[in-house]
CSV table of N, CA and C in Angstrom, one decimal:
chain,number,residue,atom,x,y,z
O,2,LYS,N,21.9,15.9,10.8
O,2,LYS,CA,23.0,16.4,11.6
O,2,LYS,C,24.1,16.9,10.8
O,3,ASN,N,24.5,16.0,9.8
O,3,ASN,CA,25.6,16.4,8.9
O,3,ASN,C,25.3,17.7,8.1
O,4,ILE,N,24.1,17.9,7.7
O,4,ILE,CA,23.8,19.1,6.9
O,4,ILE,C,23.9,20.3,7.8
O,5,SER,N,23.3,20.2,9.1
O,5,SER,CA,23.4,21.3,10.0
O,5,SER,C,24.8,21.6,10.4
O,6,GLU,N,25.7,20.6,10.5
O,6,GLU,CA,27.1,20.8,10.7
O,6,GLU,C,27.7,21.6,9.6
O,7,ALA,N,27.4,21.2,8.4
O,7,ALA,CA,28.0,21.8,7.2
O,7,ALA,C,27.6,23.3,7.1
O,8,LEU,N,26.4,23.6,7.6
O,8,LEU,CA,25.9,24.9,7.6
O,8,LEU,C,26.3,25.7,8.8
O,9,GLY,N,27.1,25.1,9.7
O,9,GLY,CA,27.5,25.8,10.9
O,9,GLY,C,26.5,25.9,12.0
O,10,ASP,N,25.5,25.0,12.0
O,10,ASP,CA,24.5,25.1,13.0
O,10,ASP,C,24.1,23.7,13.5
O,11,LYS,N,25.1,23.0,14.1
O,11,LYS,CA,24.9,21.7,14.5
O,11,LYS,C,23.8,21.6,15.5
O,12,LYS,N,23.6,22.5,16.4
O,12,LYS,CA,22.6,22.5,17.4
O,12,LYS,C,21.2,22.4,16.8
O,13,SER,N,20.9,23.1,15.8
O,13,SER,CA,19.6,23.0,15.2
O,13,SER,C,19.3,21.7,14.6
O,14,GLY,N,20.3,21.1,14.0
O,14,GLY,CA,20.2,19.7,13.5
O,14,GLY,C,19.9,18.7,14.6
O,15,LEU,N,20.6,18.8,15.7
O,15,LEU,CA,20.4,17.9,16.8
O,15,LEU,C,19.0,18.1,17.4
O,16,ASN,N,18.5,19.3,17.5
O,16,ASN,CA,17.2,19.6,18.0
O,16,ASN,C,16.1,19.0,17.1
O,17,LEU,N,16.3,19.2,15.8
O,17,LEU,CA,15.4,18.6,14.8
O,17,LEU,C,15.3,17.1,15.0
O,18,ILE,N,16.4,16.4,15.1
O,18,ILE,CA,16.5,15.0,15.2
O,18,ILE,C,15.8,14.6,16.5
O,19,ARG,N,16.1,15.2,17.6
O,19,ARG,CA,15.5,14.9,18.9
O,19,ARG,C,13.9,15.1,18.8
O,20,ASN,N,13.5,16.2,18.2
O,20,ASN,CA,12.0,16.4,18.1
O,20,ASN,C,11.4,15.4,17.3
O,21,MET,N,12.0,15.0,16.2
O,21,MET,CA,11.4,14.0,15.3
O,21,MET,C,11.3,12.6,16.0
O,22,LYS,N,12.4,12.3,16.7
O,22,LYS,CA,12.4,11.0,17.5
O,22,LYS,C,11.3,11.0,18.6
O,23,ASN,N,11.1,12.1,19.3
O,23,ASN,CA,10.1,12.3,20.3
O,23,ASN,C,8.7,12.1,19.7
O,24,ARG,N,8.5,12.8,18.6
O,24,ARG,CA,7.1,12.7,17.9
O,24,ARG,C,6.9,11.3,17.5
O,25,MET,N,7.9,10.6,16.9
O,25,MET,CA,7.7,9.3,16.4
O,25,MET,C,7.4,8.3,17.5
O,26,ASN,N,8.1,8.5,18.7
O,26,ASN,CA,7.8,7.7,19.8
O,26,ASN,C,6.4,7.9,20.3
O,27,GLN,N,5.9,9.1,20.3
O,27,GLN,CA,4.6,9.4,20.8
O,27,GLN,C,3.6,8.7,19.8
O,28,LEU,N,3.8,8.8,18.5
O,28,LEU,CA,2.9,8.2,17.6
O,28,LEU,C,2.9,6.6,17.7
O,29,THR,N,4.1,6.1,18.0
O,29,THR,CA,4.2,4.6,18.1
O,29,THR,C,3.4,4.2,19.4
O,30,LYS,N,3.4,5.0,20.4
O,30,LYS,CA,2.7,4.7,21.7
O,30,LYS,C,1.2,4.7,21.4
O,31,LEU,N,0.7,5.6,20.5
O,31,LEU,CA,-0.7,5.7,20.2
O,31,LEU,C,-1.3,4.3,19.7
O,32,VAL,N,-0.5,3.6,19.0
O,32,VAL,CA,-1.0,2.4,18.3
O,32,VAL,C,-0.6,1.1,19.1
O,33,LYS,N,0.2,1.3,20.1
O,33,LYS,CA,0.6,0.1,20.9
O,33,LYS,C,-0.7,-0.6,21.4
O,34,GLY,N,-0.7,-1.9,21.2
O,34,GLY,CA,-1.8,-2.8,21.7
O,34,GLY,C,-3.0,-2.8,20.8
O,35,LYS,N,-3.0,-2.1,19.7
O,35,LYS,CA,-4.1,-2.1,18.7
O,35,LYS,C,-3.9,-3.3,17.8
O,36,LYS,N,-5.0,-3.7,17.2
O,36,LYS,CA,-4.9,-4.8,16.3
O,36,LYS,C,-4.0,-4.6,15.1
O,37,LYS,N,-3.1,-5.5,14.8
O,37,LYS,CA,-2.1,-5.4,13.7
O,37,LYS,C,-2.7,-6.1,12.5
O,38,ARG,N,-2.5,-5.5,11.3
O,38,ARG,CA,-2.8,-6.1,10.1
O,38,ARG,C,-1.6,-6.3,9.2
O,39,THR,N,-1.7,-7.3,8.3
O,39,THR,CA,-0.6,-7.5,7.3
O,39,THR,C,-0.6,-6.4,6.2
O,40,VAL,N,0.6,-5.9,5.9
O,40,VAL,CA,0.7,-4.8,4.9
O,40,VAL,C,1.7,-5.1,3.8
O,41,ALA,N,1.3,-4.8,2.6
O,41,ALA,CA,2.3,-4.8,1.5
O,41,ALA,C,2.4,-3.4,1.0
O,42,SER,N,3.6,-2.9,1.0
O,42,SER,CA,3.9,-1.6,0.5
O,42,SER,C,4.5,-1.7,-0.9
O,43,ILE,N,3.9,-1.1,-1.9
O,43,ILE,CA,4.4,-1.2,-3.2
O,43,ILE,C,5.0,0.1,-3.7
O,44,GLU,N,6.3,0.0,-4.0
O,44,GLU,CA,7.1,1.2,-4.4
O,44,GLU,C,7.1,1.3,-5.9
O,45,TRP,N,6.8,0.3,-6.7
O,45,TRP,CA,6.8,0.4,-8.1
O,45,TRP,C,5.8,-0.6,-8.6
O,46,ILE,N,5.0,-0.2,-9.6
O,46,ILE,CA,3.9,-1.0,-10.1
O,46,ILE,C,4.2,-1.9,-11.2
O,47,ASP,N,5.0,-1.5,-12.2
O,47,ASP,CA,5.4,-2.4,-13.3
O,47,ASP,C,6.8,-2.1,-13.7
O,48,PRO,N,7.7,-3.0,-13.4
O,48,PRO,CA,7.5,-4.3,-12.7
O,48,PRO,C,7.3,-4.0,-11.2
O,49,LEU,N,6.6,-5.0,-10.6
O,49,LEU,CA,6.2,-4.8,-9.2
O,49,LEU,C,7.5,-4.8,-8.2
O,50,MET,N,7.5,-3.9,-7.3
O,50,MET,CA,8.6,-3.7,-6.4
O,50,MET,C,8.0,-3.4,-5.0
O,51,SER,N,8.5,-4.1,-4.0
O,51,SER,CA,8.1,-3.7,-2.6
O,51,SER,C,9.0,-2.7,-2.1
O,52,ALA,N,8.5,-1.9,-1.2
O,52,ALA,CA,9.3,-0.8,-0.6
O,52,ALA,C,10.2,-1.4,0.5
O,53,GLY,N,11.4,-0.9,0.5
O,53,GLY,CA,12.5,-1.3,1.4
O,53,GLY,C,13.0,-0.1,2.2
O,54,ASN,N,14.2,-0.1,2.5
O,54,ASN,CA,14.9,1.0,3.2
O,54,ASN,C,14.2,1.2,4.6
O,55,TRP,N,13.7,2.4,4.8
O,55,TRP,CA,13.0,2.8,6.0
O,55,TRP,C,11.5,2.5,6.1
O,56,VAL,N,10.9,2.2,5.0
O,56,VAL,CA,9.5,1.9,4.9
O,56,VAL,C,9.0,0.7,5.8
O,57,PRO,N,9.7,-0.4,5.7
O,57,PRO,CA,9.3,-1.5,6.5
O,57,PRO,C,9.3,-1.2,8.0
O,58,GLU,N,10.3,-0.4,8.5
O,58,GLU,CA,10.3,0.0,9.9
O,58,GLU,C,9.2,0.9,10.2
O,59,LEU,N,8.9,1.8,9.3
O,59,LEU,CA,7.7,2.8,9.5
O,59,LEU,C,6.4,2.0,9.6
O,60,ILE,N,6.2,1.0,8.8
O,60,ILE,CA,5.0,0.1,8.8
O,60,ILE,C,4.9,-0.5,10.2
O,61,GLU,N,6.0,-1.1,10.7
O,61,GLU,CA,6.0,-1.7,12.0
O,61,GLU,C,5.7,-0.7,13.1
O,62,MET,N,6.3,0.5,13.0
O,62,MET,CA,6.1,1.5,14.0
O,62,MET,C,4.6,2.0,14.0
O,63,ALA,N,4.0,1.9,12.8
O,63,ALA,CA,2.6,2.3,12.7
O,63,ALA,C,1.6,1.2,13.1
O,64,GLY,N,2.2,0.1,13.5
O,64,GLY,CA,1.3,-1.0,14.0
O,64,GLY,C,0.9,-2.0,12.9
O,65,GLY,N,1.6,-2.0,11.8
O,65,GLY,CA,1.3,-3.0,10.8
O,65,GLY,C,2.3,-4.1,10.8
O,66,ILE,N,2.0,-5.2,10.1
O,66,ILE,CA,2.9,-6.3,10.0
O,66,ILE,C,3.4,-6.3,8.5
O,67,ASN,N,4.7,-5.9,8.3
O,67,ASN,CA,5.3,-5.7,7.0
O,67,ASN,C,5.5,-7.1,6.4
O,68,LEU,N,5.0,-7.3,5.2
O,68,LEU,CA,5.1,-8.6,4.5
O,68,LEU,C,6.3,-8.7,3.5
O,69,PHE,N,6.7,-7.5,3.0
O,69,PHE,CA,7.8,-7.5,2.0
O,69,PHE,C,8.7,-6.4,2.3
O,70,GLY,N,9.9,-6.5,1.8
O,70,GLY,CA,10.9,-5.5,2.0
O,70,GLY,C,11.6,-5.7,3.4
O,71,ILE,N,12.8,-5.3,3.5
O,71,ILE,CA,13.6,-5.4,4.7
O,71,ILE,C,14.2,-4.1,5.1
O,72,THR,N,14.0,-3.7,6.4
O,72,THR,CA,14.5,-2.5,6.9
O,72,THR,C,16.0,-2.4,6.6
O,73,GLY,N,16.4,-1.3,6.1
O,73,GLY,CA,17.8,-1.0,5.8
O,73,GLY,C,18.3,-1.6,4.5
O,74,LYS,N,17.5,-2.3,3.8
O,74,LYS,CA,17.9,-2.9,2.5
O,74,LYS,C,17.1,-2.3,1.4
O,75,HIS,N,17.7,-2.2,0.2
O,75,HIS,CA,17.1,-1.6,-1.0
O,75,HIS,C,15.8,-2.3,-1.3
O,76,SER,N,14.9,-1.6,-1.9
O,76,SER,CA,13.6,-2.1,-2.3
O,76,SER,C,13.9,-3.3,-3.3
O,77,THR,N,13.0,-4.3,-3.2
O,77,THR,CA,13.2,-5.5,-4.0
O,77,THR,C,12.1,-5.8,-5.0
O,78,TRP,N,12.4,-6.4,-6.1
O,78,TRP,CA,11.5,-6.8,-7.1
O,78,TRP,C,10.7,-8.0,-6.6
O,79,MET,N,9.4,-8.1,-7.0
O,79,MET,CA,8.6,-9.2,-6.6
O,79,MET,C,7.7,-9.6,-7.8
O,80,ASP,N,7.1,-10.8,-7.7
O,80,ASP,CA,6.2,-11.2,-8.6
O,80,ASP,C,4.8,-11.0,-8.1
O,81,PHE,N,3.8,-10.8,-9.0
O,81,PHE,CA,2.4,-10.7,-8.5
O,81,PHE,C,2.0,-11.9,-7.7
O,82,LYS,N,2.5,-13.1,-8.1
O,82,LYS,CA,2.2,-14.3,-7.4
O,82,LYS,C,2.6,-14.2,-5.9
O,83,ASP,N,3.8,-13.5,-5.7
O,83,ASP,CA,4.2,-13.3,-4.3
O,83,ASP,C,3.2,-12.6,-3.5
O,84,LEU,N,2.6,-11.6,-4.1
O,84,LEU,CA,1.6,-10.7,-3.5
O,84,LEU,C,0.4,-11.6,-3.2
O,85,CYS,N,0.0,-12.4,-4.2
O,85,CYS,CA,-1.2,-13.3,-4.0
O,85,CYS,C,-1.0,-14.3,-2.9
O,86,ASP,N,0.2,-14.9,-2.9
O,86,ASP,CA,0.5,-15.9,-1.9
O,86,ASP,C,0.5,-15.4,-0.5
O,87,LYS,N,1.0,-14.2,-0.3
O,87,LYS,CA,0.9,-13.6,1.1
O,87,LYS,C,-0.4,-12.9,1.4
O,88,ASP,N,-1.1,-12.5,0.4
O,88,ASP,CA,-2.5,-12.0,0.5
O,88,ASP,C,-2.6,-10.9,1.6
O,89,PRO,N,-2.0,-9.8,1.5
O,89,PRO,CA,-2.1,-8.8,2.6
O,89,PRO,C,-3.5,-8.3,2.8
O,90,GLU,N,-3.7,-7.9,4.1
O,90,GLU,CA,-5.0,-7.3,4.5
O,90,GLU,C,-5.0,-5.8,4.0
O,91,VAL,N,-3.9,-5.2,3.9
O,91,VAL,CA,-3.8,-3.8,3.4
O,91,VAL,C,-2.7,-3.7,2.4
O,92,LEU,N,-3.0,-2.9,1.3
O,92,LEU,CA,-2.1,-2.6,0.3
O,92,LEU,C,-1.9,-1.1,0.2
O,93,ILE,N,-0.6,-0.7,0.3
O,93,ILE,CA,-0.3,0.7,0.3
O,93,ILE,C,0.6,1.0,-0.9
O,94,ILE,N,0.1,1.7,-1.8
O,94,ILE,CA,0.8,2.0,-3.1
O,94,ILE,C,1.6,3.4,-2.9
O,95,MET,N,2.9,3.4,-3.2
O,95,MET,CA,3.7,4.6,-3.0
O,95,MET,C,4.8,4.6,-4.0
O,96,PRO,N,4.4,4.7,-5.3
O,96,PRO,CA,5.5,4.7,-6.4
O,96,PRO,C,6.5,5.8,-6.2
O,97,CYS,N,7.7,5.4,-6.4
O,97,CYS,CA,8.9,6.3,-6.4
O,97,CYS,C,8.7,7.4,-7.4
O,98,GLY,N,8.8,8.6,-6.9
O,98,GLY,CA,8.7,9.8,-7.8
O,98,GLY,C,7.3,10.2,-8.2
O,99,TYR,N,6.3,9.5,-7.8
O,99,TYR,CA,4.9,9.8,-8.2
O,99,TYR,C,4.1,10.4,-7.1
O,100,GLY,N,3.3,11.4,-7.4
O,100,GLY,CA,2.3,11.8,-6.5
O,100,GLY,C,1.0,11.0,-6.7
O,101,ILE,N,0.0,11.3,-6.0
O,101,ILE,CA,-1.3,10.6,-6.0
O,101,ILE,C,-1.9,10.5,-7.4
O,102,GLU,N,-2.0,11.6,-8.1
O,102,GLU,CA,-2.6,11.7,-9.4
O,102,GLU,C,-2.0,10.8,-10.4
O,103,LYS,N,-0.6,10.8,-10.5
O,103,LYS,CA,0.1,10.0,-11.4
O,103,LYS,C,0.0,8.5,-11.0
O,104,SER,N,0.0,8.2,-9.7
O,104,SER,CA,-0.1,6.9,-9.2
O,104,SER,C,-1.4,6.3,-9.6
O,105,LEU,N,-2.5,7.1,-9.4
O,105,LEU,CA,-3.8,6.6,-9.8
O,105,LEU,C,-3.9,6.2,-11.2
O,106,ILE,N,-3.3,6.9,-12.1
O,106,ILE,CA,-3.3,6.6,-13.5
O,106,ILE,C,-2.5,5.3,-13.7
O,107,GLU,N,-1.4,5.1,-13.1
O,107,GLU,CA,-0.6,3.9,-13.3
O,107,GLU,C,-1.2,2.7,-12.6
O,108,MET,N,-2.1,2.9,-11.7
O,108,MET,CA,-2.8,1.7,-11.0
O,108,MET,C,-3.5,0.8,-12.0
O,109,LYS,N,-3.9,1.3,-13.1
O,109,LYS,CA,-4.6,0.5,-14.1
O,109,LYS,C,-3.8,-0.7,-14.5
O,110,THR,N,-2.5,-0.6,-14.5
O,110,THR,CA,-1.7,-1.8,-14.8
O,110,THR,C,-1.8,-2.8,-13.8
O,111,LEU,N,-1.9,-2.5,-12.5
O,111,LEU,CA,-2.0,-3.4,-11.4
O,111,LEU,C,-3.4,-3.9,-11.3
O,112,THR,N,-4.4,-3.1,-11.4
O,112,THR,CA,-5.8,-3.5,-11.2
O,112,THR,C,-6.3,-4.4,-12.3
O,113,SER,N,-5.6,-4.3,-13.5
O,113,SER,CA,-6.1,-5.2,-14.6
O,113,SER,C,-5.3,-6.5,-14.6
O,114,THR,N,-4.5,-6.8,-13.6
O,114,THR,CA,-3.7,-8.0,-13.5
O,114,THR,C,-4.7,-9.1,-13.1
O,115,SER,N,-4.6,-10.3,-13.7
O,115,SER,CA,-5.4,-11.4,-13.4
O,115,SER,C,-5.1,-11.8,-11.9
O,116,GLY,N,-6.2,-11.9,-11.1
O,116,GLY,CA,-6.0,-12.2,-9.7
O,116,GLY,C,-6.1,-11.0,-8.8
O,117,TRP,N,-6.1,-9.8,-9.3
O,117,TRP,CA,-6.2,-8.6,-8.5
O,117,TRP,C,-7.4,-8.6,-7.6
O,118,ASP,N,-8.6,-8.9,-8.2
O,118,ASP,CA,-9.9,-8.9,-7.5
O,118,ASP,C,-10.0,-10.0,-6.4
O,119,ASN,N,-9.1,-10.9,-6.4
O,119,ASN,CA,-9.1,-12.0,-5.4
O,119,ASN,C,-8.3,-11.7,-4.1
O,120,LEU,N,-7.5,-10.6,-4.2
O,120,LEU,CA,-6.7,-10.2,-3.0
O,120,LEU,C,-7.6,-9.7,-1.9
O,121,SER,N,-7.3,-10.1,-0.7
O,121,SER,CA,-8.1,-9.7,0.5
O,121,SER,C,-8.2,-8.2,0.6
O,122,ALA,N,-7.1,-7.5,0.4
O,122,ALA,CA,-7.1,-6.0,0.6
O,122,ALA,C,-8.1,-5.4,-0.4
O,123,VAL,N,-8.2,-6.0,-1.6
O,123,VAL,CA,-9.1,-5.5,-2.7
O,123,VAL,C,-10.5,-5.8,-2.3
O,124,LYS,N,-10.8,-7.0,-1.9
O,124,LYS,CA,-12.1,-7.4,-1.5
O,124,LYS,C,-12.7,-6.5,-0.4
O,125,LYS,N,-11.8,-6.2,0.6
O,125,LYS,CA,-12.2,-5.4,1.7
O,125,LYS,C,-12.0,-3.9,1.6
O,126,ASN,N,-11.7,-3.5,0.4
O,126,ASN,CA,-11.6,-2.0,0.1
O,126,ASN,C,-10.5,-1.4,1.0
O,127,GLN,N,-9.3,-2.1,1.1
O,127,GLN,CA,-8.2,-1.7,1.9
O,127,GLN,C,-7.0,-1.4,1.0
O,128,VAL,N,-7.2,-0.8,-0.1
O,128,VAL,CA,-6.1,-0.4,-1.0
O,128,VAL,C,-6.0,1.1,-1.0
O,129,TYR,N,-4.8,1.6,-0.7
O,129,TYR,CA,-4.5,3.0,-0.5
O,129,TYR,C,-3.4,3.5,-1.4
O,130,VAL,N,-3.6,4.7,-2.0
O,130,VAL,CA,-2.5,5.3,-2.8
O,130,VAL,C,-2.0,6.5,-2.1
O,131,THR,N,-0.7,6.6,-2.0
O,131,THR,CA,-0.1,7.7,-1.3
O,131,THR,C,0.7,8.6,-2.3
O,132,ASP,N,1.1,9.7,-1.8
O,132,ASP,CA,2.1,10.6,-2.5
O,132,ASP,C,3.5,10.0,-2.1
O,133,GLY,N,3.9,9.0,-2.8
O,133,GLY,CA,5.2,8.4,-2.6
O,133,GLY,C,6.3,9.4,-2.7
O,134,ASN,N,6.2,10.2,-3.7
O,134,ASN,CA,7.3,11.2,-4.0
O,134,ASN,C,7.6,12.1,-2.8
O,135,GLN,N,6.6,12.6,-2.1
O,135,GLN,CA,6.8,13.5,-1.0
O,135,GLN,C,7.0,12.8,0.3
O,136,TYR,N,6.5,11.6,0.5
O,136,TYR,CA,6.5,11.1,1.9
O,136,TYR,C,7.2,9.7,2.1
O,137,PHE,N,7.4,9.0,1.0
O,137,PHE,CA,8.0,7.6,1.3
O,137,PHE,C,9.2,7.3,0.5
O,138,ASN,N,9.6,8.0,-0.5
O,138,ASN,CA,10.7,7.7,-1.3
O,138,ASN,C,12.0,8.4,-1.0
O,139,ARG,N,12.0,9.2,0.0
O,139,ARG,CA,13.3,9.8,0.4
O,139,ARG,C,13.2,10.1,1.9
O,140,PRO,N,14.3,9.9,2.6
O,140,PRO,CA,14.3,10.1,4.1
O,140,PRO,C,14.4,11.6,4.4
O,141,GLY,N,14.1,12.0,5.5
O,141,GLY,CA,14.2,13.4,6.0
O,141,GLY,C,13.2,13.7,7.0
O,142,PRO,N,13.0,15.0,7.3
O,142,PRO,CA,12.1,15.4,8.3
O,142,PRO,C,10.6,15.0,8.0
O,143,ARG,N,10.3,14.7,6.8
O,143,ARG,CA,8.9,14.2,6.5
O,143,ARG,C,8.7,12.8,7.0
O,144,LEU,N,9.6,12.1,7.5
O,144,LEU,CA,9.4,10.8,8.0
O,144,LEU,C,8.3,10.8,9.1
O,145,VAL,N,8.3,11.8,9.9
O,145,VAL,CA,7.2,11.9,10.9
O,145,VAL,C,5.8,11.9,10.2
O,146,ALA,N,5.7,12.7,9.2
O,146,ALA,CA,4.4,12.8,8.5
O,146,ALA,C,4.1,11.4,7.8
O,147,SER,N,5.2,10.8,7.3
O,147,SER,CA,5.0,9.5,6.7
O,147,SER,C,4.4,8.5,7.7
O,148,LEU,N,4.9,8.5,8.9
O,148,LEU,CA,4.4,7.7,10.0
O,148,LEU,C,3.0,8.0,10.3
O,149,GLU,N,2.6,9.3,10.4
O,149,GLU,CA,1.3,9.7,10.6
O,149,GLU,C,0.3,9.2,9.5
O,150,ILE,N,0.8,9.3,8.3
O,150,ILE,CA,0.0,8.8,7.1
O,150,ILE,C,-0.3,7.3,7.3
O,151,LEU,N,0.7,6.5,7.6
O,151,LEU,CA,0.5,5.1,7.8
O,151,LEU,C,-0.4,4.8,8.9
O,152,ILE,N,-0.4,5.5,10.0
O,152,ILE,CA,-1.3,5.3,11.1
O,152,ILE,C,-2.7,5.7,10.7
O,153,GLU,N,-2.9,6.8,10.0
O,153,GLU,CA,-4.2,7.2,9.5
O,153,GLU,C,-4.8,6.1,8.6
O,154,ILE,N,-4.0,5.5,7.8
O,154,ILE,CA,-4.4,4.4,6.9
O,154,ILE,C,-4.8,3.1,7.7
O,155,LEU,N,-3.9,2.7,8.5
O,155,LEU,CA,-4.1,1.5,9.2
O,155,LEU,C,-5.2,1.5,10.3
O,156,TYR,N,-5.4,2.7,10.8
O,156,TYR,CA,-6.5,2.9,11.8
O,156,TYR,C,-7.4,4.0,11.3
O,157,GLU,N,-7.9,3.9,10.1
O,157,GLU,CA,-8.7,4.9,9.4
O,157,GLU,C,-9.9,5.2,10.3
O,158,GLY,N,-10.1,6.5,10.6
O,158,GLY,CA,-11.3,6.9,11.4
O,158,GLY,C,-10.9,7.1,12.9
O,159,LEU,N,-9.8,6.4,13.3
O,159,LEU,CA,-9.4,6.5,14.7
O,159,LEU,C,-8.5,7.6,14.9
O,160,PHE,N,-7.6,7.8,13.9
O,160,PHE,CA,-6.6,8.9,14.0
O,160,PHE,C,-6.7,9.8,12.8
O,161,ASN,N,-6.6,11.1,13.0
O,161,ASN,CA,-6.6,12.1,11.9
O,161,ASN,C,-5.6,13.1,12.2
O,162,PHE,N,-4.5,13.1,11.3
O,162,PHE,CA,-3.5,14.1,11.4
O,162,PHE,C,-3.5,15.1,10.3
O,163,GLY,N,-4.6,15.0,9.5
O,163,GLY,CA,-4.8,16.0,8.4
O,163,GLY,C,-4.2,15.6,7.1
O,164,HIS,N,-3.9,14.3,6.8
O,164,HIS,CA,-3.2,14.0,5.6
O,164,HIS,C,-4.1,13.4,4.5
O,165,TYR,N,-5.3,13.0,5.0
O,165,TYR,CA,-6.3,12.3,4.0
O,165,TYR,C,-6.6,13.3,2.8
O,166,GLU,N,-6.6,12.8,1.7
O,166,GLU,CA,-6.8,13.4,0.4
O,166,GLU,C,-5.6,14.3,-0.1
O,167,SER,N,-4.8,14.8,0.8
O,167,SER,CA,-3.6,15.6,0.3
O,167,SER,C,-2.4,14.7,0.2
O,168,SER,N,-2.3,13.6,1.0
O,168,SER,CA,-1.2,12.7,1.0
O,168,SER,C,-1.5,11.3,0.8
O,169,TRP,N,-2.8,10.9,0.9
O,169,TRP,CA,-3.2,9.5,0.6
O,169,TRP,C,-4.7,9.5,0.3
O,170,VAL,N,-5.1,8.5,-0.4
O,170,VAL,CA,-6.5,8.3,-0.8
O,170,VAL,C,-6.8,6.8,-0.8
O,171,ARG,N,-8.0,6.5,-0.6
O,171,ARG,CA,-8.4,5.1,-0.8
O,171,ARG,C,-8.7,4.8,-2.2
O,172,LEU,N,-8.2,3.7,-2.8
O,172,LEU,CA,-8.4,3.4,-4.2
O,172,LEU,C,-9.9,3.1,-4.4
O,173,LYS,N,-10.5,3.7,-5.3
O,173,LYS,CA,-12.0,3.4,-5.6
O,173,LYS,C,-12.1,2.5,-6.8
């Protein structure tokens, strides 16, 4: 809204916000009543950091149970032990400033950590790498796509908004 006002087109900004809210409400209704799983969203790999700000809210909207990070608060550092103790069903990797390719390279640091193979998400092949740079590390109109990505991940095979392989992949 502020940007559209500065550009002298407040109406367009308000329309964009209204359309985004409507779409996000529609998406949230799609997952209402579906099985919820615990989720850890990782914004940085070394040292380990959980995603904060708007990501915890997006995870909840997508039907997940956010284990780390607090809506509206900065991302927080965490220990690998914290991750093991909460043992999420789903791990979503979204390093700040990294696309999928760079994140996959950096994952070696995390996957080589003692205890990695004991995590439920790893055992069940529920580890996903996203394009954090484009979809999770900055707010804006792509928040709708971010929500779609999370829904695709949490309900893989049930919903397809066209983001698989371009915006997220399953870690192999």
